Coordinates of C-alpha atoms in Angstrom, one line a residue:
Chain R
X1 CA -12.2 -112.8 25.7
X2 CA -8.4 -113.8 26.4
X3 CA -6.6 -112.9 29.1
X4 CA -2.8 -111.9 29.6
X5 CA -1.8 -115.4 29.8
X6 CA -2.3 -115.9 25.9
X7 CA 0.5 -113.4 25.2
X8 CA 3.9 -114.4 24.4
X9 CA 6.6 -112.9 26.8
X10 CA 9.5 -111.9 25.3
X11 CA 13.5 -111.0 27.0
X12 CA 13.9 -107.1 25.8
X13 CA 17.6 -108.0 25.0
X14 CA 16.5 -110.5 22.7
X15 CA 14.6 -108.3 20.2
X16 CA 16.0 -106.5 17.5
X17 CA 18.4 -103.2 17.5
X18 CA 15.1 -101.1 16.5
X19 CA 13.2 -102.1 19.2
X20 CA 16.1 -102.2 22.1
X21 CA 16.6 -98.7 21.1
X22 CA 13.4 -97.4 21.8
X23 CA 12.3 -100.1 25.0
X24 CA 15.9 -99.9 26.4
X25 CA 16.0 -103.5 28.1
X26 CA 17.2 -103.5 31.3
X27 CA 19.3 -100.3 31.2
X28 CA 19.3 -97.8 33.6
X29 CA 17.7 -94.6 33.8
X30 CA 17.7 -91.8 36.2
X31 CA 14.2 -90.7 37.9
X32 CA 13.3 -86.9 38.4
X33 CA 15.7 -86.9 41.7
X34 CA 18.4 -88.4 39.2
X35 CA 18.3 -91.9 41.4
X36 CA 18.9 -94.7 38.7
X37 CA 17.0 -96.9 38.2
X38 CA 16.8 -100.4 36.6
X39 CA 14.3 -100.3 33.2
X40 CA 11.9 -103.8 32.6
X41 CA 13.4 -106.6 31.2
X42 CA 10.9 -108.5 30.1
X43 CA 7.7 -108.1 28.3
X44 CA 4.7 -108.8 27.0
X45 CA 4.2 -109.0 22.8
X46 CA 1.0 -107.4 21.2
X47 CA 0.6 -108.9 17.8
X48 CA -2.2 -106.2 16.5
X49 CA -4.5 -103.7 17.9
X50 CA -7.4 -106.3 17.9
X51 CA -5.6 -108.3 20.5
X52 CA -5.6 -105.5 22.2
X53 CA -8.9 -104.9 22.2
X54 CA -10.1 -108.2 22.8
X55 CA -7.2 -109.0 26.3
X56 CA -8.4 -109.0 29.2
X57 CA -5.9 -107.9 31.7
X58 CA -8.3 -107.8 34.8
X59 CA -12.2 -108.3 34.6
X60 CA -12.9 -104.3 33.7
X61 CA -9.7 -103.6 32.3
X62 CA -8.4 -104.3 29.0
X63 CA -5.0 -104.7 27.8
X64 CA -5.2 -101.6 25.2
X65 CA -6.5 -99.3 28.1
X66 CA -3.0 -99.3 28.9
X67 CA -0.8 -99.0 25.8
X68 CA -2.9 -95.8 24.6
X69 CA -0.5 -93.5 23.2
X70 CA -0.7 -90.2 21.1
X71 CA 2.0 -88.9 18.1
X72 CA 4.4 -88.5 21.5
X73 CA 4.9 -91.8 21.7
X74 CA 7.4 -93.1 19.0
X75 CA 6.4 -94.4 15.5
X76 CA 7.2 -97.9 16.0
X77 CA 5.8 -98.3 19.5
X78 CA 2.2 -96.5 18.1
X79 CA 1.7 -96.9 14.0
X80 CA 3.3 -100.1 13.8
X81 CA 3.2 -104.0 15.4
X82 CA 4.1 -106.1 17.4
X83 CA 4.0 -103.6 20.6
X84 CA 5.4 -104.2 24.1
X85 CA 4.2 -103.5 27.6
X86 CA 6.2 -104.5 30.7
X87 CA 4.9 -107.5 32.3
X88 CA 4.0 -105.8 35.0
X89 CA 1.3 -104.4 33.8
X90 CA -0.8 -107.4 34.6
X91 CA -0.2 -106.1 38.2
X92 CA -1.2 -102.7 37.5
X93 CA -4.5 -103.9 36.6
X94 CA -5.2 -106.6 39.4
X95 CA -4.6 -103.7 41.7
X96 CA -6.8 -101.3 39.6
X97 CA -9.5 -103.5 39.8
X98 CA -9.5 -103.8 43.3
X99 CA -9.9 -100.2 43.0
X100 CA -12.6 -100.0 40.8
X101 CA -14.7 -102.7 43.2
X102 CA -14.1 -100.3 45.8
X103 CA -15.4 -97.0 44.2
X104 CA -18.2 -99.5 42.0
X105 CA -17.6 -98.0 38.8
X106 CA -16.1 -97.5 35.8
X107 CA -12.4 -96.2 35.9
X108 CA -10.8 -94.9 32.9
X109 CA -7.3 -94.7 32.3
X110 CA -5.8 -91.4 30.2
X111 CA -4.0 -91.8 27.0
X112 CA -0.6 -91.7 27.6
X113 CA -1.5 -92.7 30.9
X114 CA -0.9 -96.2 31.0
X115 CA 2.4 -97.5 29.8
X116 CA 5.2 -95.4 27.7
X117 CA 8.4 -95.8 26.7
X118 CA 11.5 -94.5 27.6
X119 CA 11.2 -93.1 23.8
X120 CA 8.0 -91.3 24.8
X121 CA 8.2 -87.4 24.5
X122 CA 7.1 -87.1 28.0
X123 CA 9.9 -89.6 29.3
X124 CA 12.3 -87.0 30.1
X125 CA 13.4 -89.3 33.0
X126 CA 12.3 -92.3 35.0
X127 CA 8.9 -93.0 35.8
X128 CA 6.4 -95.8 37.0
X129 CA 4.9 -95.2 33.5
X130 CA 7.9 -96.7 31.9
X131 CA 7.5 -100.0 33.8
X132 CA 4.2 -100.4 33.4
X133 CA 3.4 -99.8 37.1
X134 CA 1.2 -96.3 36.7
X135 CA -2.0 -95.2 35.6
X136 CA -3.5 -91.5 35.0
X137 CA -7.4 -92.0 35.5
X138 CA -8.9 -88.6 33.9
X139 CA -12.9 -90.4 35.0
X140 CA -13.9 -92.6 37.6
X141 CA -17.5 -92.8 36.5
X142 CA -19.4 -89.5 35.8
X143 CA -16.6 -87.7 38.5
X144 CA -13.9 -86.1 36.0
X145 CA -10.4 -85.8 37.9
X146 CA -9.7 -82.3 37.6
X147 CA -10.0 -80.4 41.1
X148 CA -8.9 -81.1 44.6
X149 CA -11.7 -82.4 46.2
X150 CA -12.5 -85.1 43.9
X151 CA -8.3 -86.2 43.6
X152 CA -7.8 -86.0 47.1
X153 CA -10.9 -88.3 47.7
X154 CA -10.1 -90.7 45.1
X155 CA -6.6 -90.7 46.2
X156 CA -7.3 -91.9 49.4
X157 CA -9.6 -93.9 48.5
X158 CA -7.0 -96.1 46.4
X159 CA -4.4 -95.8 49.3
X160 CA -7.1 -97.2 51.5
X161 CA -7.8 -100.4 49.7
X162 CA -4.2 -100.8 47.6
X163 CA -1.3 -101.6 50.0
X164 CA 1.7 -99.8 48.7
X165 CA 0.1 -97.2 46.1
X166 CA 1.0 -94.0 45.7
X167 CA -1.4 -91.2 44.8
X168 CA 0.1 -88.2 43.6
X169 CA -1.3 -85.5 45.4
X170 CA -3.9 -82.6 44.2
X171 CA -1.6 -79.5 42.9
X172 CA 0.2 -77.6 39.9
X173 CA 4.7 -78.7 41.4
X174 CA 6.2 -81.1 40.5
X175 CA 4.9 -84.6 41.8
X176 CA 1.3 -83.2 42.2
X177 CA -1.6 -83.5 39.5
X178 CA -4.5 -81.0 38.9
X179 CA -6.3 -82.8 36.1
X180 CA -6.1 -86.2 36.8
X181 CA -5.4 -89.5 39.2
X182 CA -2.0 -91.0 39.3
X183 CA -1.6 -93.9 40.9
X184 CA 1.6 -96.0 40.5
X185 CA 3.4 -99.4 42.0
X186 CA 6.7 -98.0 42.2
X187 CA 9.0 -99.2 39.7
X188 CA 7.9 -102.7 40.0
X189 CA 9.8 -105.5 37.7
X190 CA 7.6 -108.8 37.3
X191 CA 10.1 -111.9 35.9
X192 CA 8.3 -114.7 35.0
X193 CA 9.2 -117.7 36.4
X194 CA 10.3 -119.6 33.5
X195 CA 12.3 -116.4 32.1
X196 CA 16.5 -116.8 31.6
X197 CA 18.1 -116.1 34.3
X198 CA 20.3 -112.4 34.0
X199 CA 23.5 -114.4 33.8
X200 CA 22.1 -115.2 30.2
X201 CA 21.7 -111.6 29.0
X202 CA 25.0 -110.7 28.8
X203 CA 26.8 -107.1 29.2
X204 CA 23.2 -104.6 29.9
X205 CA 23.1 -101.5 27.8
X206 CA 24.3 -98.3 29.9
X207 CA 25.1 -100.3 32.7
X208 CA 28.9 -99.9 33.1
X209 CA 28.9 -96.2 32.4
X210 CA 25.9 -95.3 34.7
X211 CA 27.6 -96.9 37.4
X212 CA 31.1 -95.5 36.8
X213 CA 29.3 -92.1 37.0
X214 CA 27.3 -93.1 40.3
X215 CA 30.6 -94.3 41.8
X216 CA 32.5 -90.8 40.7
X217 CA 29.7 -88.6 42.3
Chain U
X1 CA -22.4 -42.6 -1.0
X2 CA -22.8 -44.1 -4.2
X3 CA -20.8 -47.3 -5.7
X4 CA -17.9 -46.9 -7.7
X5 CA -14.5 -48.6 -8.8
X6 CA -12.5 -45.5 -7.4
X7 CA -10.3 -46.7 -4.7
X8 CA -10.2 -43.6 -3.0
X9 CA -14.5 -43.9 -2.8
X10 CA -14.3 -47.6 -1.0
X11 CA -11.8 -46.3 1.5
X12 CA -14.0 -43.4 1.9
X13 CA -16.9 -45.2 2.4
X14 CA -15.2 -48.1 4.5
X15 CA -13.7 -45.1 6.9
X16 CA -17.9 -44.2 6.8
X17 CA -19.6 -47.2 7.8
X18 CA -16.7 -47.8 10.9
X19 CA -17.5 -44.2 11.9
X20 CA -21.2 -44.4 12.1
X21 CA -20.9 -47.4 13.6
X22 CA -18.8 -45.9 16.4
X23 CA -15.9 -48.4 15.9
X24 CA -13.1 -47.3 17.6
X25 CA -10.5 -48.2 14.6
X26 CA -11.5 -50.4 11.3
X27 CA -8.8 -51.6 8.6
X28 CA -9.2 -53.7 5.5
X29 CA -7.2 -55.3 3.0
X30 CA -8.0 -57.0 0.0
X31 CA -6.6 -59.0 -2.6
X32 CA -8.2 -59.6 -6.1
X33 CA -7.5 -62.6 -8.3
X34 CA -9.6 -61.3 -11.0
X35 CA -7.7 -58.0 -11.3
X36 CA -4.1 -59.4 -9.6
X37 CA -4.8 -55.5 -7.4
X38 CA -4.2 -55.1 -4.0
X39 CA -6.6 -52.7 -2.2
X40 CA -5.7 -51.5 1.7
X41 CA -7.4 -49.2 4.4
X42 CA -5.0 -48.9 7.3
X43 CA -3.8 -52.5 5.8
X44 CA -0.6 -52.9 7.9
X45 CA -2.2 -51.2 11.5
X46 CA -1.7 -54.1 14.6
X47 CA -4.6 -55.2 16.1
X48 CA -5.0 -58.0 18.3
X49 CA -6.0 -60.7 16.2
X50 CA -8.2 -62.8 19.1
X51 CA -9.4 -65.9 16.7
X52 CA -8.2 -65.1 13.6
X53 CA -5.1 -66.0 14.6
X54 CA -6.2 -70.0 14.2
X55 CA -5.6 -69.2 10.8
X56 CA -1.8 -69.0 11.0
X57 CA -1.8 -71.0 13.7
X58 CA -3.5 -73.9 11.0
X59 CA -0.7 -73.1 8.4
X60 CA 1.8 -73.6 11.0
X61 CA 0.5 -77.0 12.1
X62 CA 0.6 -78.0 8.0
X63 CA 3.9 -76.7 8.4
X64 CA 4.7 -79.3 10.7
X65 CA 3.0 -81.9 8.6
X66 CA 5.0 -81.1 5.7
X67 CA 8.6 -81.2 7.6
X68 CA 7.5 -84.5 8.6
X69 CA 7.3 -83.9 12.3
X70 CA 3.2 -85.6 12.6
X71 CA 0.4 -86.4 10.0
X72 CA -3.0 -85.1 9.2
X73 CA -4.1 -89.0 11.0
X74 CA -1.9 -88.6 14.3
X75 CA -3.8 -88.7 17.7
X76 CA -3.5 -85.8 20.4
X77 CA -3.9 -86.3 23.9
X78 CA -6.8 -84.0 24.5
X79 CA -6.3 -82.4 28.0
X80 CA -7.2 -79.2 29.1
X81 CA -4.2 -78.3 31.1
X82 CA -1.4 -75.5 29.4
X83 CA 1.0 -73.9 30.5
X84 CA 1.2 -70.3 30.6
X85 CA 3.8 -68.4 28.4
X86 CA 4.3 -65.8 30.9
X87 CA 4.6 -67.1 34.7
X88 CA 4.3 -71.0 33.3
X89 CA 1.5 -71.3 35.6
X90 CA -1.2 -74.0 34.6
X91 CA -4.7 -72.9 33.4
X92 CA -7.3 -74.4 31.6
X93 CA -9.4 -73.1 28.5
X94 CA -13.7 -72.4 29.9
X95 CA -15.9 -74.5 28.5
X96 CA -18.1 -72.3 28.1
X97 CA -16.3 -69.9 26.0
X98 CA -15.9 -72.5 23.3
X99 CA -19.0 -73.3 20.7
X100 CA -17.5 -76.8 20.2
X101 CA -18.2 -79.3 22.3
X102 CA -16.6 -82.4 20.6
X103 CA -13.1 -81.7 21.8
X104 CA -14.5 -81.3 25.2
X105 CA -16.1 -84.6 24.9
X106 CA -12.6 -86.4 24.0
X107 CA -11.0 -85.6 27.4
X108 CA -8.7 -88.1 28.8
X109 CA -8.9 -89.7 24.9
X110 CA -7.3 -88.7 21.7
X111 CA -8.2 -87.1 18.5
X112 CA -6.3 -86.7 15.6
X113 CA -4.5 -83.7 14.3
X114 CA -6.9 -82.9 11.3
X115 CA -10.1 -83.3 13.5
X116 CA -8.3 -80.7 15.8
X117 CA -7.8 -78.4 12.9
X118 CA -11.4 -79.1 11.7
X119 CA -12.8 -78.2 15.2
X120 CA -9.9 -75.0 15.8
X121 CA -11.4 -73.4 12.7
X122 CA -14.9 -74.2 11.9
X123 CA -16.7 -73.9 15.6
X124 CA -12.8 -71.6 16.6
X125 CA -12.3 -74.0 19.4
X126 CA -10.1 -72.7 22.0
X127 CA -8.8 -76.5 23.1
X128 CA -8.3 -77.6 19.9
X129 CA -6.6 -74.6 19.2
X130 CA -4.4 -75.0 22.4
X131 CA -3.6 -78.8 22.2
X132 CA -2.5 -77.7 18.0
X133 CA -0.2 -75.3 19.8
X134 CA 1.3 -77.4 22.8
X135 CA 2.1 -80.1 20.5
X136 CA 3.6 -78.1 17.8
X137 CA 5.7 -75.6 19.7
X138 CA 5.3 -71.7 19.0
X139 CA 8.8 -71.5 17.6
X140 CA 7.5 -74.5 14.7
X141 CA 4.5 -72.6 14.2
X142 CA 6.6 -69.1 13.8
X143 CA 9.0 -70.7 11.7
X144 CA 6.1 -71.6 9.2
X145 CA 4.9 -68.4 9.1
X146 CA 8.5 -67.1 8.4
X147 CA 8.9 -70.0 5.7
X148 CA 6.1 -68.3 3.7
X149 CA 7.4 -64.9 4.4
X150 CA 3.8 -63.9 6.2
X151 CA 4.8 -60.7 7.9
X152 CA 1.9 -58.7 9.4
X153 CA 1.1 -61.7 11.9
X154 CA 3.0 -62.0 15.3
X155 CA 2.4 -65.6 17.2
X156 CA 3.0 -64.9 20.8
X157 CA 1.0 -67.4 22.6
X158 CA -2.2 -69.8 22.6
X159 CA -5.2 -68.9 23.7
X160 CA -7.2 -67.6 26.3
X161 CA -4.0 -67.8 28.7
X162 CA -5.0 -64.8 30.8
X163 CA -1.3 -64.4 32.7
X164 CA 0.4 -63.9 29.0
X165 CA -2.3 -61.1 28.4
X166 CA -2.0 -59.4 31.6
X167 CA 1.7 -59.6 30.6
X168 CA 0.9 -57.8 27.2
X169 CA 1.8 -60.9 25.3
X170 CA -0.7 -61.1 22.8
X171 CA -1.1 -62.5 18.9
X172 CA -1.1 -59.2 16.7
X173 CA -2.0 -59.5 13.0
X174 CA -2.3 -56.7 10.4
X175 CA -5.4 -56.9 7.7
X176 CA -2.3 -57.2 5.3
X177 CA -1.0 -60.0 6.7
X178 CA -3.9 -62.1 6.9
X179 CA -4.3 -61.4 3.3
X180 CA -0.9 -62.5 2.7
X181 CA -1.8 -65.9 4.8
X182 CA -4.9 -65.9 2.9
X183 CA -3.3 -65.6 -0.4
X184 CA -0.6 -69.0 0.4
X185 CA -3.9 -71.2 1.3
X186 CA -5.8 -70.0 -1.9
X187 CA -2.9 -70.3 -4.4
X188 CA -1.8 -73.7 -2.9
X189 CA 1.6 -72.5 -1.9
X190 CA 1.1 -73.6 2.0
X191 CA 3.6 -75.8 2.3
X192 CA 2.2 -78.0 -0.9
X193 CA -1.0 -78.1 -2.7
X194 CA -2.4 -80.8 -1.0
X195 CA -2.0 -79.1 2.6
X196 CA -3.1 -75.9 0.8
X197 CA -6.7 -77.7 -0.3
X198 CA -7.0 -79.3 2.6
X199 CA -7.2 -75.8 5.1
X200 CA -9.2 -74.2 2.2
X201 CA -11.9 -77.0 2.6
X202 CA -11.6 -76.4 6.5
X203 CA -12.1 -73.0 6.2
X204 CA -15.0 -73.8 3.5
X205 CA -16.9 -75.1 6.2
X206 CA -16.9 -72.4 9.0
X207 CA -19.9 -72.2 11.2
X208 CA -20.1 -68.5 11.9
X209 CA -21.0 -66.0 8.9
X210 CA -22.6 -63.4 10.4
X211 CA -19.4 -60.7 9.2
X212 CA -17.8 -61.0 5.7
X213 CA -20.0 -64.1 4.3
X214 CA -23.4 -61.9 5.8
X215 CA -22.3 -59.0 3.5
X216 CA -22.1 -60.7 -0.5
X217 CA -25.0 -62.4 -2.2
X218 CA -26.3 -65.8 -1.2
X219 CA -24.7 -67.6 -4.5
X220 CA -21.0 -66.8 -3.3
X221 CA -19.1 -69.0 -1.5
X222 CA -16.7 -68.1 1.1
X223 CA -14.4 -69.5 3.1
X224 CA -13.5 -67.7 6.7
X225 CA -12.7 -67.7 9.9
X226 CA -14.0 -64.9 12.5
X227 CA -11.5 -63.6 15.9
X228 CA -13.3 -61.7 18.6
X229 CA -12.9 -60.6 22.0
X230 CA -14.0 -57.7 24.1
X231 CA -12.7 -54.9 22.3
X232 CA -12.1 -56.6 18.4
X233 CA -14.6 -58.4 16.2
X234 CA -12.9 -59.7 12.8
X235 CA -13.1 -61.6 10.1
X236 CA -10.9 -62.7 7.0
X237 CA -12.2 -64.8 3.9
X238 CA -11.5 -65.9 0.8
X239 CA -14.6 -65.1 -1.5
X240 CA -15.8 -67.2 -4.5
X241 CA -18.0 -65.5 -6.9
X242 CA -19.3 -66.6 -9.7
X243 CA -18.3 -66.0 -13.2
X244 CA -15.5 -63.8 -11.5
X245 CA -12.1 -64.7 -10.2
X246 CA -12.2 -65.1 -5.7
X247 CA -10.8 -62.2 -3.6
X248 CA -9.2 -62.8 -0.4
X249 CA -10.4 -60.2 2.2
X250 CA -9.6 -59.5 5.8
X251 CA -11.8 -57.0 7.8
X252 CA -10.4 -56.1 11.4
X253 CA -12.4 -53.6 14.1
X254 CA -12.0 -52.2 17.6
X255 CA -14.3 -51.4 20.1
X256 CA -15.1 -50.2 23.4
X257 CA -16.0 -53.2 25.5
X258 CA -19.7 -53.9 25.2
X259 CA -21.0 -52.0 22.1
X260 CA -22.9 -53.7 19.5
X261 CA -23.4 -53.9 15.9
X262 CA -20.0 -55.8 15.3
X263 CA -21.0 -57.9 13.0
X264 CA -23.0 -56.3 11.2
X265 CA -20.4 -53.4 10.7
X266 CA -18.1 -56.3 8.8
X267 CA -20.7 -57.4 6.9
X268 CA -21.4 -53.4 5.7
X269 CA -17.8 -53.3 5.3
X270 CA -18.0 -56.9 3.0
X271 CA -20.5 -55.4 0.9
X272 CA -18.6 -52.4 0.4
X273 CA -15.9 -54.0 -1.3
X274 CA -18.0 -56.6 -2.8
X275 CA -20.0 -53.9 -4.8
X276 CA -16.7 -51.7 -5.8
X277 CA -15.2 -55.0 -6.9
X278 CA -18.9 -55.6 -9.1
X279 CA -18.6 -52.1 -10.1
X280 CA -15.3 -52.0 -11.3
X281 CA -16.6 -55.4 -13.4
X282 CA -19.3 -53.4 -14.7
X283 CA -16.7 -50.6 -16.0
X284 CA -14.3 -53.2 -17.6
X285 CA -17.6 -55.1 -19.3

């Protein structure tokens, strides 16, 4: 099987109006605590749903495992090709491997769990999932992620061994989980080395006017 | 009581069977292709429709299919985590209240919207019917009951979300207006033909037929879907006879929690109608 290394990298900004609209290239965004933040630059093109099958992004994970979207997702990020995923993804997975050595097991990543975009009916705002940095696990072997105990243990487990994960907490508020395992890098931007630099992308999309309205507040 | 084609006899006897079976209240409505007649006892009372109220709940999620909002192949993130109407507290449908256990098998996966119709209706699973109504939207899914002018049928909620009941927010449907939603899937008028013959083959394949199917002869074919709870036990079909035009019927019952016989009172009640409607055949021979 391939790994990531196969897969073209593309600059966001470069790609057509259709696709900047829905992947939003380096534009900025506002988290749940209306913080902005910077959205991923640069990604990684899927040709087809084979090749997403067949990538391996880490030894046990596979590069579909994380671009697993329902009907919320929109139409030309889920029923049509080529797809995108932030290149940071390929860090997601090194570090959930390293988890899944730890618990010795298979770890299984929720649809909708993996990447989404900022066009994504659930991305009301910004979050890890947007830069390819989070994962939802709903099984970690025969243990389903759905009550305190095994979350919490999980959890900890994966801050044990990652440095610099965050485990959502068990519960039913806002930044807790009660039916599965999010773990996430932060908002985490890979650039690969021989990527333009940003002089070369020109003015970013929502920049000026999300800063004006930073600098009025 | 013996069989006839007077109206005022099948309401008799229908008012009969719910009696001696200690039913608490009974209503019936039916609609007859073969004669174009409408035939009601206590047709527009509310009860709380429990299950049958996938039925509208299916038309609404055509509905949505038919504005253009998903399609019959889109996937669903099956999760077992809603949101109450009521205190939009969490909760989570049992397991062990639902005879299906594909959807339960999908967690954490996806299945697509016609598999979760399929499942909703033919085995009445509660996630499937949840997941249908989280991604649709009550408001969709009451706007495509008003489109097809369905009164009798109020669509409060999703199922088993026990803080909406404690609430008193509950689905309510009328034996009239299950007819009426009966009537739009059998005369392909659901939204389009297509969507119309598509629910109807759903409902062809139901897995429980212990109440209307139990109570006509073994060549008809029906097509149904069952609601019950503590206190109700229903059932509403569409009945294909042959040599005869279909009938859509809707039979609904209360009860004191824990009494028997349910079933076996719709089916009395199925074969009550089914025998006026043969009788009244007879006549007009």
């Amino acid at each position: 099987m391939p790994d990531a290394t196969v897969l073209k990298m593309v600059d966001g900004t470069t790609l057509g109006a259709e696709y900047r609209a829905v992947l939003r290239p380096g534009e900025l965004m506002r988290d749940r605590s209306r913080r902005v933040r910077r959205l991923p630059r640069f990604f990684y093109e899927i040709p087809s749903w084979d090749v997403a099958l067949d990538t391996q992004l880490a030894p046990h994970f596979q590069l579909w495992e994380f671009i697993n979207v329902d009907v919320r997702e929109t139409e030309l990020l889920r029923a049509s090709w080529p797809r995108y995923i932030p290149c940071a993804v390929s860090l997601l997975a090194a570090y959930l491997e390293l988890f899944r050595q730890e618990v010795g097991t298979y770890v299984h990543v929720a649809a909708n769990g993996g990447y989404r975009s900022p066009a994504h009916r659930f991305s009301g705002h910004a979050s890890p999932h947007l830069w390819g940095t989070a994962a939802n696990i709903y099984r970690i072997g025969d243990d389903w992620l759905d009550d305190d105990r095994t979350i919490t243990r999980y959890g900890k487990i994966a801050e044990k061994v990652l440095p610099g994960i965050r485990a959502l907490p068990w519960g039913h508020g806002v930044g807790e989980t009660d039916d599965q395992l999010h773990l996430d890098l932060g908002y985490t931007v890979v650039v690969p080395s021989d990527a333009p630099g940003e002089e070369d992308a020109g003015p970013v999309p929502g920049h000026d006017a999300e800063i004006a309205e930073v600098g009025a507040r | 009581m013996a069989e006839t084609s007077d109206p005022d006899d099948l309401k008799a006897r229908v008012e009969q069977i719910g009696r001696d079976a200690g039913a608490e209240r009974v209503a019936c409505c039916m609609f007859d292709y073969h004669t174009r007649g409408w035939w009601d006892y206590q047709g527009d009372e509310w009860f709380h429709a429990a299950s049958t109220i996938k039925v509208p709940i299916l038309v609404g999620v055509f509905g949505a299919i038919h504005r253009g909002r998903l399609a019959r192949e889109s996937r669903v993130h099956v999760r077992n985590r809603f949101l109450s109407v009521a205190s939009r507290q969490p909760f989570r449908v049992e397991a062990a209240r639902d005879a299906n256990a594909v959807v339960p098998q999908h967690l954490g996966r996806t299945l697509k919207v016609d598999e979760l119709c399929f499942h909703m209706i033919v085995t009445s699973s509660n996630l499937a019917t949840n997941l249908l109504v989280d991604l649709v939207g009550l408001d969709d899914l009451r706007a495509s009951v008003k489109e097809l002018e369905i009164d009798g049928v109020q669509l409060e909620r999703g199922v088993e979300d026990n803080d909406a009941f404690d609430a008193g927010i509950s689905n309510r449907v009328t034996a009239r207006g299950m007819v009426k939603t009966l009537r739009h899937i059998e005369e392909g008028t659901a939204f389009s033909v297509e969507a119309s013959a598509r629910m109807l083959e759903i409902m062809h394949e139901q897995e429980f037929r212990s109440g209307i199917p139990a109570g006509v002869p073994d060549g008809a074919k029906v097509a149904n879907k069952t609601g019950e709870i503590s206190t109700v036990a229903h059932d509403a079909a569409i009945v294909y006879l042959p040599g005869r035009k279909p009938y859509a019927i809707t039979v609904l019952t209360e009860w004191e929690p824990g009494s028997s016989g349910r079933h076996d009172t719709i089916a009395r009640i199925s074969r009550a109608v089914y025998n006026h409607l043969t009788a009244a055949g007879k006549k007009n021979a």
